């Protein structure tokens, strides 16, 4: 691991461990599940030919590759991430195509950008995990040209997200009480509060901040069995079931299956995802 990765140590460990490896093995499925959200986020970002784009928390590179197609041969995309396994997957995908994209293994909080040469700071679900989002956005802002912009997508509150609310609500009575996380602790839903996002962006020197809610059904699995198995591997349900006994797991999984069954009347199994599509300009 590079010396630059000094802060965000828990996240670095998380995304370089089993979580990062699971994202790699499930990359095709996750990109498909996030397809509608991705398309909306990329449309909102409106990357133009010739632009230079920084894709923060690019993971396995899906959006970096799409942005590279949009900016074309005269543009440039840099994907930045702390996860070595996910970046390796991104590089392997990029090597099969002749696109203007490269990848950097670095912590967004600490990376020293050479100059302010990016037109667009983009992210699909890569900005909610920073231990100190105020200082990290200040750092990222330094990578943007004076007239640059940010465009990213983040989850709204977990309660607005059916794909979390339904299975977590079903499983919770069957598992031991979980450690309570604060709404601003790093994690997928830490940007759910629009006031907080606006405050972070304004503090980093952005203005003209827009946050549009976007809701869309997401395919959770080809069948009910597939969806229930997937939930045990990824996201909030998998964390809930991490340290449970076999009996608790059996009861929780049965409850999840029952709660998900109404969504499996037509296949694939779809539950709603709820996100913010965020844009901001350098002030
Ligand atoms: C939910 S994943 C999203 C990955 C990818 N953008 C996608 O949509 O498939 C979050 C990503 O943010 C990255 N990440 C988290 N904290 C980071 C940090 N401080 N600097 C750079 N990347 C970070 C993780 O390694 C992970 O790849």
mmCIF file of C-alpha atoms and ligand atoms in Angstrom:
data_model
loop_
_atom_site.group_PDB
_atom_site.id
_atom_site.type_symbol
_atom_site.label_atom_id
_atom_site.label_comp_id
_atom_site.label_asym_id
_atom_site.label_seq_id
_atom_site.Cartn_x
_atom_site.Cartn_y
_atom_site.Cartn_z
ATOM 1 C CA UNK A 1 0.000 0.000 0.000
ATOM 2 C CA UNK A 2 1.361 3.457 -0.838
ATOM 3 C CA UNK A 3 2.580 5.801 1.900
ATOM 4 C CA UNK A 4 -0.056 8.280 0.753
ATOM 5 C CA UNK A 5 -2.819 6.122 2.222
ATOM 6 C CA UNK A 6 -2.357 7.283 5.807
ATOM 7 C CA UNK A 7 -5.859 8.408 6.836
ATOM 8 C CA UNK A 8 -9.245 6.717 6.385
ATOM 9 C CA UNK A 9 -7.528 3.575 7.682
ATOM 10 C CA UNK A 10 -10.734 1.651 8.413
ATOM 11 C CA UNK A 11 -12.089 2.328 4.946
ATOM 12 C CA UNK A 12 -8.761 1.432 3.366
ATOM 13 C CA UNK A 13 -8.800 -1.890 5.185
ATOM 14 C CA UNK A 14 -12.447 -2.474 4.274
ATOM 15 C CA UNK A 15 -12.136 -1.756 0.549
ATOM 16 C CA UNK A 16 -8.868 -3.692 0.240
ATOM 17 C CA UNK A 17 -10.275 -6.701 2.095
ATOM 18 C CA UNK A 18 -13.194 -9.006 1.405
ATOM 19 C CA UNK A 19 -15.528 -6.132 0.443
ATOM 20 C CA UNK A 20 -13.261 -4.960 -2.389
ATOM 21 C CA UNK A 21 -12.738 -8.537 -3.577
ATOM 22 C CA UNK A 22 -16.499 -9.177 -3.616
ATOM 23 C CA UNK A 23 -17.036 -6.009 -5.687
ATOM 24 C CA UNK A 24 -14.533 -7.407 -8.201
ATOM 25 C CA UNK A 25 -16.148 -10.844 -8.477
ATOM 26 C CA UNK A 26 -19.635 -9.283 -8.689
ATOM 27 C CA UNK A 27 -18.642 -6.321 -10.870
ATOM 28 C CA UNK A 28 -20.823 -7.189 -13.866
ATOM 29 C CA UNK A 29 -23.864 -7.754 -11.662
ATOM 30 C CA UNK A 30 -23.349 -4.580 -9.605
ATOM 31 C CA UNK A 31 -22.838 -2.433 -12.699
ATOM 32 C CA UNK A 32 -26.079 -3.840 -14.129
ATOM 33 C CA UNK A 33 -27.926 -3.230 -10.854
ATOM 34 C CA UNK A 34 -26.708 0.389 -10.826
ATOM 35 C CA UNK A 35 -27.275 0.864 -14.569
ATOM 36 C CA UNK A 36 -30.216 3.294 -14.405
ATOM 37 C CA UNK A 37 -28.633 5.319 -11.626
ATOM 38 C CA UNK A 38 -25.345 5.399 -13.499
ATOM 39 C CA UNK A 39 -26.984 6.649 -16.680
ATOM 40 C CA UNK A 40 -28.798 9.402 -14.753
ATOM 41 C CA UNK A 41 -25.599 10.451 -12.946
ATOM 42 C CA UNK A 42 -23.573 10.561 -16.159
ATOM 43 C CA UNK A 43 -26.295 12.559 -17.914
ATOM 44 C CA UNK A 44 -26.354 14.974 -14.986
ATOM 45 C CA UNK A 45 -22.547 15.339 -15.165
ATOM 46 C CA UNK A 46 -22.671 16.067 -18.904
ATOM 47 C CA UNK A 47 -18.979 15.392 -19.632
ATOM 48 C CA UNK A 48 -18.058 16.975 -22.935
ATOM 49 C CA UNK A 49 -15.482 16.077 -25.608
ATOM 50 C CA UNK A 50 -12.012 17.299 -24.623
ATOM 51 C CA UNK A 51 -12.766 17.621 -20.898
ATOM 52 C CA UNK A 52 -10.512 16.322 -18.126
ATOM 53 C CA UNK A 53 -12.453 14.323 -15.526
ATOM 54 C CA UNK A 54 -11.512 12.972 -12.103
ATOM 55 C CA UNK A 55 -13.641 9.930 -11.104
ATOM 56 C CA UNK A 56 -13.342 9.728 -7.301
ATOM 57 C CA UNK A 57 -13.798 6.332 -5.674
ATOM 58 C CA UNK A 58 -13.956 4.869 -9.184
ATOM 59 C CA UNK A 59 -13.870 1.272 -7.920
ATOM 60 C CA UNK A 60 -13.879 -1.249 -10.769
ATOM 61 C CA UNK A 61 -13.976 1.590 -13.292
ATOM 62 C CA UNK A 62 -17.416 1.357 -14.886
ATOM 63 C CA UNK A 63 -18.077 5.103 -14.877
ATOM 64 C CA UNK A 64 -14.430 5.958 -15.686
ATOM 65 C CA UNK A 65 -14.739 3.990 -18.928
ATOM 66 C CA UNK A 66 -18.072 5.623 -19.808
ATOM 67 C CA UNK A 67 -16.677 9.084 -19.045
ATOM 68 C CA UNK A 68 -13.656 8.308 -21.251
ATOM 69 C CA UNK A 69 -15.999 7.506 -24.129
ATOM 70 C CA UNK A 70 -17.759 10.841 -23.556
ATOM 71 C CA UNK A 71 -14.608 13.011 -23.435
ATOM 72 C CA UNK A 72 -13.044 11.264 -26.445
ATOM 73 C CA UNK A 73 -9.460 11.237 -27.667
ATOM 74 C CA UNK A 74 -8.841 14.908 -26.794
ATOM 75 C CA UNK A 75 -10.033 14.465 -23.243
ATOM 76 C CA UNK A 76 -8.738 12.549 -20.272
ATOM 77 C CA UNK A 77 -10.208 10.619 -17.342
ATOM 78 C CA UNK A 78 -8.382 9.707 -14.144
ATOM 79 C CA UNK A 79 -9.995 7.190 -11.806
ATOM 80 C CA UNK A 80 -8.808 7.480 -8.212
ATOM 81 C CA UNK A 81 -9.422 4.868 -5.521
ATOM 82 C CA UNK A 82 -7.986 3.373 -2.326
ATOM 83 C CA UNK A 83 -8.847 -0.219 -3.272
ATOM 84 C CA UNK A 84 -6.079 -2.158 -4.983
ATOM 85 C CA UNK A 85 -8.249 -5.119 -6.059
ATOM 86 C CA UNK A 86 -10.938 -2.854 -7.514
ATOM 87 C CA UNK A 87 -8.365 -0.722 -9.345
ATOM 88 C CA UNK A 88 -6.755 -3.862 -10.769
ATOM 89 C CA UNK A 89 -10.150 -4.791 -12.200
ATOM 90 C CA UNK A 90 -10.608 -1.257 -13.579
ATOM 91 C CA UNK A 91 -7.191 -1.383 -15.264
ATOM 92 C CA UNK A 92 -7.855 -4.784 -16.734
ATOM 93 C CA UNK A 93 -11.155 -3.568 -18.224
ATOM 94 C CA UNK A 94 -9.513 -0.426 -19.605
ATOM 95 C CA UNK A 95 -6.635 -2.351 -21.186
ATOM 96 C CA UNK A 96 -9.100 -4.074 -23.501
ATOM 97 C CA UNK A 97 -10.162 -0.691 -24.925
ATOM 98 C CA UNK A 98 -8.240 2.224 -26.384
ATOM 99 C CA UNK A 99 -9.687 4.947 -24.187
ATOM 100 C CA UNK A 100 -8.107 8.075 -22.604
ATOM 101 C CA UNK A 101 -8.309 6.710 -19.062
ATOM 102 C CA UNK A 102 -5.765 6.004 -16.317
ATOM 103 C CA UNK A 103 -6.043 5.016 -12.671
ATOM 104 C CA UNK A 104 -4.373 6.247 -9.483
ATOM 105 C CA UNK A 105 -4.149 4.328 -6.217
ATOM 106 C CA UNK A 106 -4.579 7.085 -3.637
ATOM 107 C CA UNK A 107 -6.715 8.413 -0.797
ATOM 108 C CA UNK A 108 -8.884 11.331 -1.962
ATOM 109 C CA UNK A 109 -8.205 12.972 1.407
ATOM 110 C CA UNK A 110 -4.452 13.021 0.994
ATOM 111 C CA UNK A 111 -3.561 12.863 -2.671
ATOM 112 C CA UNK A 112 -1.470 15.824 -3.781
ATOM 113 C CA UNK A 113 -2.872 16.880 -7.143
ATOM 114 C CA UNK A 114 -0.172 18.197 -9.505
ATOM 115 C CA UNK A 115 -2.276 21.130 -10.668
ATOM 116 C CA UNK A 116 -5.821 22.373 -10.970
ATOM 117 C CA UNK A 117 -6.423 20.800 -14.354
ATOM 118 C CA UNK A 118 -9.708 18.910 -14.094
ATOM 119 C CA UNK A 119 -12.950 20.300 -15.544
ATOM 120 C CA UNK A 120 -15.170 17.823 -13.735
ATOM 121 C CA UNK A 121 -15.067 15.965 -10.440
ATOM 122 C CA UNK A 122 -17.365 12.941 -10.806
ATOM 123 C CA UNK A 123 -18.332 10.100 -8.499
ATOM 124 C CA UNK A 124 -20.806 7.231 -8.409
ATOM 125 C CA UNK A 125 -21.181 6.368 -4.730
ATOM 126 C CA UNK A 126 -17.478 7.052 -3.971
ATOM 127 C CA UNK A 127 -17.646 10.172 -1.774
ATOM 128 C CA UNK A 128 -19.650 9.032 1.268
ATOM 129 C CA UNK A 129 -16.875 7.080 2.984
ATOM 130 C CA UNK A 130 -14.468 9.892 3.882
ATOM 131 C CA UNK A 131 -13.604 10.190 7.579
ATOM 132 C CA UNK A 132 -13.323 13.962 7.139
ATOM 133 C CA UNK A 133 -15.450 14.987 4.138
ATOM 134 C CA UNK A 134 -14.905 18.721 4.765
ATOM 135 C CA UNK A 135 -11.138 18.559 4.321
ATOM 136 C CA UNK A 136 -11.384 15.890 1.608
ATOM 137 C CA UNK A 137 -13.668 18.026 -0.563
ATOM 138 C CA UNK A 138 -11.339 20.973 0.028
ATOM 139 C CA UNK A 139 -8.515 18.788 -1.277
ATOM 140 C CA UNK A 140 -10.536 17.591 -4.268
ATOM 141 C CA UNK A 141 -11.580 21.142 -5.078
ATOM 142 C CA UNK A 142 -7.868 21.958 -5.576
ATOM 143 C CA UNK A 143 -7.782 19.533 -8.514
ATOM 144 C CA UNK A 144 -10.452 21.526 -10.377
ATOM 145 C CA UNK A 145 -9.910 24.433 -12.766
ATOM 146 C CA UNK A 146 -11.292 27.769 -11.511
ATOM 147 C CA UNK A 147 -14.442 27.232 -13.608
ATOM 148 C CA UNK A 148 -14.646 23.523 -12.855
ATOM 149 C CA UNK A 149 -17.646 21.623 -11.529
ATOM 150 C CA UNK A 150 -18.577 18.603 -9.436
ATOM 151 C CA UNK A 151 -21.279 16.054 -10.255
ATOM 152 C CA UNK A 152 -21.853 12.972 -8.165
ATOM 153 C CA UNK A 153 -24.519 10.545 -7.074
ATOM 154 C CA UNK A 154 -25.034 9.430 -3.466
ATOM 155 C CA UNK A 155 -27.735 7.452 -1.662
ATOM 156 C CA UNK A 156 -30.551 9.295 0.072
ATOM 157 C CA UNK A 157 -31.570 8.214 3.590
ATOM 158 C CA UNK A 158 -31.626 4.422 4.077
ATOM 159 C CA UNK A 159 -35.350 4.679 4.958
ATOM 160 C CA UNK A 160 -36.032 6.098 1.476
ATOM 161 C CA UNK A 161 -34.281 3.117 -0.112
ATOM 162 C CA UNK A 162 -36.659 0.181 -0.421
ATOM 163 C CA UNK A 163 -33.764 -2.186 -1.282
ATOM 164 C CA UNK A 164 -32.428 -1.524 2.258
ATOM 165 C CA UNK A 165 -35.592 -0.808 4.250
ATOM 166 C CA UNK A 166 -37.431 -4.012 3.289
ATOM 167 C CA UNK A 167 -34.733 -6.661 3.921
ATOM 168 C CA UNK A 168 -33.095 -4.883 6.895
ATOM 169 C CA UNK A 169 -36.486 -4.308 8.521
ATOM 170 C CA UNK A 170 -37.282 -8.014 8.112
ATOM 171 C CA UNK A 171 -33.927 -9.249 9.431
ATOM 172 C CA UNK A 172 -33.472 -6.897 12.370
ATOM 173 C CA UNK A 173 -35.836 -8.596 14.885
ATOM 174 C CA UNK A 174 -33.855 -11.845 14.446
ATOM 175 C CA UNK A 175 -30.330 -10.525 15.070
ATOM 176 C CA UNK A 176 -28.661 -9.057 18.163
ATOM 177 C CA UNK A 177 -28.786 -5.264 18.589
ATOM 178 C CA UNK A 178 -26.257 -3.627 16.303
ATOM 179 C CA UNK A 179 -23.770 -0.883 17.173
ATOM 180 C CA UNK A 180 -25.486 2.447 16.510
ATOM 181 C CA UNK A 181 -23.861 4.498 13.758
ATOM 182 C CA UNK A 182 -24.402 8.220 13.620
ATOM 183 C CA UNK A 183 -25.995 9.591 10.429
ATOM 184 C CA UNK A 184 -22.741 11.393 9.589
ATOM 185 C CA UNK A 185 -20.410 8.436 10.210
ATOM 186 C CA UNK A 186 -18.624 7.355 7.012
ATOM 187 C CA UNK A 187 -20.778 4.901 5.112
ATOM 188 C CA UNK A 188 -23.182 4.554 2.189
ATOM 189 C CA UNK A 189 -25.923 6.765 3.705
ATOM 190 C CA UNK A 190 -23.775 9.508 5.232
ATOM 191 C CA UNK A 191 -24.738 11.947 2.433
ATOM 192 C CA UNK A 192 -28.469 11.316 2.828
ATOM 193 C CA UNK A 193 -29.064 14.656 4.539
ATOM 194 C CA UNK A 194 -29.081 17.334 1.801
ATOM 195 C CA UNK A 195 -28.257 20.099 4.305
ATOM 196 C CA UNK A 196 -25.056 18.320 5.227
ATOM 197 C CA UNK A 197 -24.020 17.801 1.591
ATOM 198 C CA UNK A 198 -24.647 21.462 0.813
ATOM 199 C CA UNK A 199 -22.637 22.517 3.858
ATOM 200 C CA UNK A 200 -19.664 20.306 2.899
ATOM 201 C CA UNK A 201 -19.679 21.562 -0.692
ATOM 202 C CA UNK A 202 -20.090 25.224 0.261
ATOM 203 C CA UNK A 203 -17.289 24.869 2.827
ATOM 204 C CA UNK A 204 -15.003 23.506 0.103
ATOM 205 C CA UNK A 205 -15.676 26.534 -2.112
ATOM 206 C CA UNK A 206 -18.491 25.289 -4.349
ATOM 207 C CA UNK A 207 -21.679 27.202 -5.120
ATOM 208 C CA UNK A 208 -24.767 26.850 -7.354
ATOM 209 C CA UNK A 209 -25.356 23.512 -5.638
ATOM 210 C CA UNK A 210 -28.236 21.423 -6.980
ATOM 211 C CA UNK A 211 -29.545 18.178 -5.466
ATOM 212 C CA UNK A 212 -32.197 16.371 -7.493
ATOM 213 C CA UNK A 213 -33.892 13.288 -6.026
ATOM 214 C CA UNK A 214 -33.925 10.344 -8.421
ATOM 215 C CA UNK A 215 -35.766 7.069 -7.784
ATOM 216 C CA UNK A 216 -35.558 3.923 -9.840
ATOM 217 C CA UNK A 217 -36.243 0.195 -9.508
ATOM 218 C CA UNK A 218 -33.009 -1.789 -9.184
ATOM 219 C CA UNK A 219 -32.668 -5.437 -10.138
ATOM 220 C CA UNK A 220 -31.700 -7.273 -6.949
ATOM 221 C CA UNK A 221 -31.674 -10.752 -8.475
ATOM 222 C CA UNK A 222 -32.912 -12.878 -11.338
ATOM 223 C CA UNK A 223 -35.050 -14.896 -8.887
ATOM 224 C CA UNK A 224 -36.079 -14.637 -5.236
ATOM 225 C CA UNK A 225 -33.340 -17.142 -4.242
ATOM 226 C CA UNK A 226 -30.764 -15.156 -6.163
ATOM 227 C CA UNK A 227 -31.829 -11.837 -4.591
ATOM 228 C CA UNK A 228 -31.792 -13.249 -1.048
ATOM 229 C CA UNK A 229 -28.348 -14.803 -1.620
ATOM 230 C CA UNK A 230 -27.026 -11.526 -3.043
ATOM 231 C CA UNK A 231 -28.287 -9.498 -0.068
ATOM 232 C CA UNK A 232 -26.348 -11.794 2.281
ATOM 233 C CA UNK A 233 -23.145 -10.967 0.382
ATOM 234 C CA UNK A 234 -23.500 -7.208 -0.123
ATOM 235 C CA UNK A 235 -24.574 -4.056 1.602
ATOM 236 C CA UNK A 236 -26.416 -3.416 4.886
ATOM 237 C CA UNK A 237 -27.973 -6.900 5.172
ATOM 238 C CA UNK A 238 -24.583 -8.593 4.893
ATOM 239 C CA UNK A 239 -23.251 -6.350 7.674
ATOM 240 C CA UNK A 240 -26.266 -7.172 9.848
ATOM 241 C CA UNK A 241 -25.620 -10.912 9.440
ATOM 242 C CA UNK A 242 -21.848 -10.742 9.903
ATOM 243 C CA UNK A 243 -21.545 -12.122 13.435
ATOM 244 C CA UNK A 244 -24.840 -13.944 13.976
ATOM 245 C CA UNK A 245 -25.319 -17.557 15.041
ATOM 246 C CA UNK A 246 -26.512 -20.102 12.448
ATOM 247 C CA UNK A 247 -29.970 -20.134 14.098
ATOM 248 C CA UNK A 248 -30.234 -16.330 13.989
ATOM 249 C CA UNK A 249 -29.106 -16.338 10.360
ATOM 250 C CA UNK A 250 -31.673 -18.941 9.400
ATOM 251 C CA UNK A 251 -34.488 -16.945 11.004
ATOM 252 C CA UNK A 252 -33.306 -13.655 9.503
ATOM 253 C CA UNK A 253 -32.956 -15.116 6.016
ATOM 254 C CA UNK A 254 -36.426 -16.686 6.222
ATOM 255 C CA UNK A 255 -37.863 -13.296 7.212
ATOM 256 C CA UNK A 256 -36.014 -11.538 4.379
ATOM 257 C CA UNK A 257 -37.327 -14.105 1.888
ATOM 258 C CA UNK A 258 -40.904 -13.552 3.091
ATOM 259 C CA UNK A 259 -40.555 -9.769 2.911
ATOM 260 C CA UNK A 260 -39.024 -9.913 -0.572
ATOM 261 C CA UNK A 261 -41.538 -12.407 -1.997
ATOM 262 C CA UNK A 262 -44.070 -9.740 -3.110
ATOM 263 C CA UNK A 263 -41.338 -8.157 -5.245
ATOM 264 C CA UNK A 264 -40.665 -11.485 -6.997
ATOM 265 C CA UNK A 265 -44.110 -11.763 -8.591
ATOM 266 C CA UNK A 266 -42.485 -10.476 -11.767
ATOM 267 C CA UNK A 267 -38.829 -11.202 -12.430
ATOM 268 C CA UNK A 268 -36.186 -9.966 -12.013
ATOM 269 C CA UNK A 269 -36.767 -8.985 -8.388
ATOM 270 C CA UNK A 270 -36.787 -5.200 -8.294
ATOM 271 C CA UNK A 271 -36.748 -2.821 -5.346
ATOM 272 C CA UNK A 272 -36.522 0.945 -5.459
ATOM 273 C CA UNK A 273 -33.262 2.845 -5.031
ATOM 274 C CA UNK A 274 -33.346 6.519 -4.004
ATOM 275 C CA UNK A 275 -30.410 8.828 -4.682
ATOM 276 C CA UNK A 276 -29.373 12.457 -4.880
ATOM 277 C CA UNK A 277 -27.986 13.662 -8.196
ATOM 278 C CA UNK A 278 -25.700 16.448 -7.085
ATOM 279 C CA UNK A 279 -24.018 19.205 -9.074
ATOM 280 C CA UNK A 280 -21.960 22.172 -7.911
ATOM 281 C CA UNK A 281 -19.756 24.819 -9.499
ATOM 282 C CA UNK A 282 -16.434 26.156 -8.282
ATOM 283 C CA UNK A 283 -17.276 29.425 -6.585
HETATM 284 C C1 LIG B 1 -19.542 1.897 -3.157
HETATM 285 S S1 LIG B 1 -17.978 1.801 -3.926
HETATM 286 C C2 LIG B 1 -18.323 2.562 -5.496
HETATM 287 C C3 LIG B 1 -17.323 2.174 -6.550
HETATM 288 C C4 LIG B 1 -17.630 2.697 -7.948
HETATM 289 N N1 LIG B 1 -17.661 4.152 -7.997
HETATM 290 C C5 LIG B 1 -18.937 2.128 -8.444
HETATM 291 O O1 LIG B 1 -19.947 2.829 -8.449
HETATM 292 O O2 LIG B 1 -18.935 0.941 -8.843
HETATM 293 C C6 LIG B 1 -17.073 3.063 -3.076
HETATM 294 C C7 LIG B 1 -15.679 3.272 -3.605
HETATM 295 O O3 LIG B 1 -15.079 4.392 -2.952
HETATM 296 C C8 LIG B 1 -13.732 4.086 -2.707
HETATM 297 N N2 LIG B 1 -13.233 4.965 -1.632
HETATM 298 C C9 LIG B 1 -13.666 5.030 -0.349
HETATM 299 N N3 LIG B 1 -12.970 5.955 0.337
HETATM 300 C C10 LIG B 1 -12.078 6.499 -0.527
HETATM 301 C C11 LIG B 1 -11.063 7.492 -0.410
HETATM 302 N N4 LIG B 1 -10.817 8.111 0.749
HETATM 303 N N5 LIG B 1 -10.335 7.812 -1.506
HETATM 304 C C12 LIG B 1 -10.560 7.174 -2.690
HETATM 305 N N6 LIG B 1 -11.492 6.218 -2.849
HETATM 306 C C13 LIG B 1 -12.250 5.880 -1.801
HETATM 307 C C14 LIG B 1 -13.750 2.604 -2.347
HETATM 308 O O4 LIG B 1 -12.497 1.989 -2.423
HETATM 309 C C15 LIG B 1 -14.757 2.075 -3.357
HETATM 310 O O5 LIG B 1 -14.145 1.699 -4.560
#
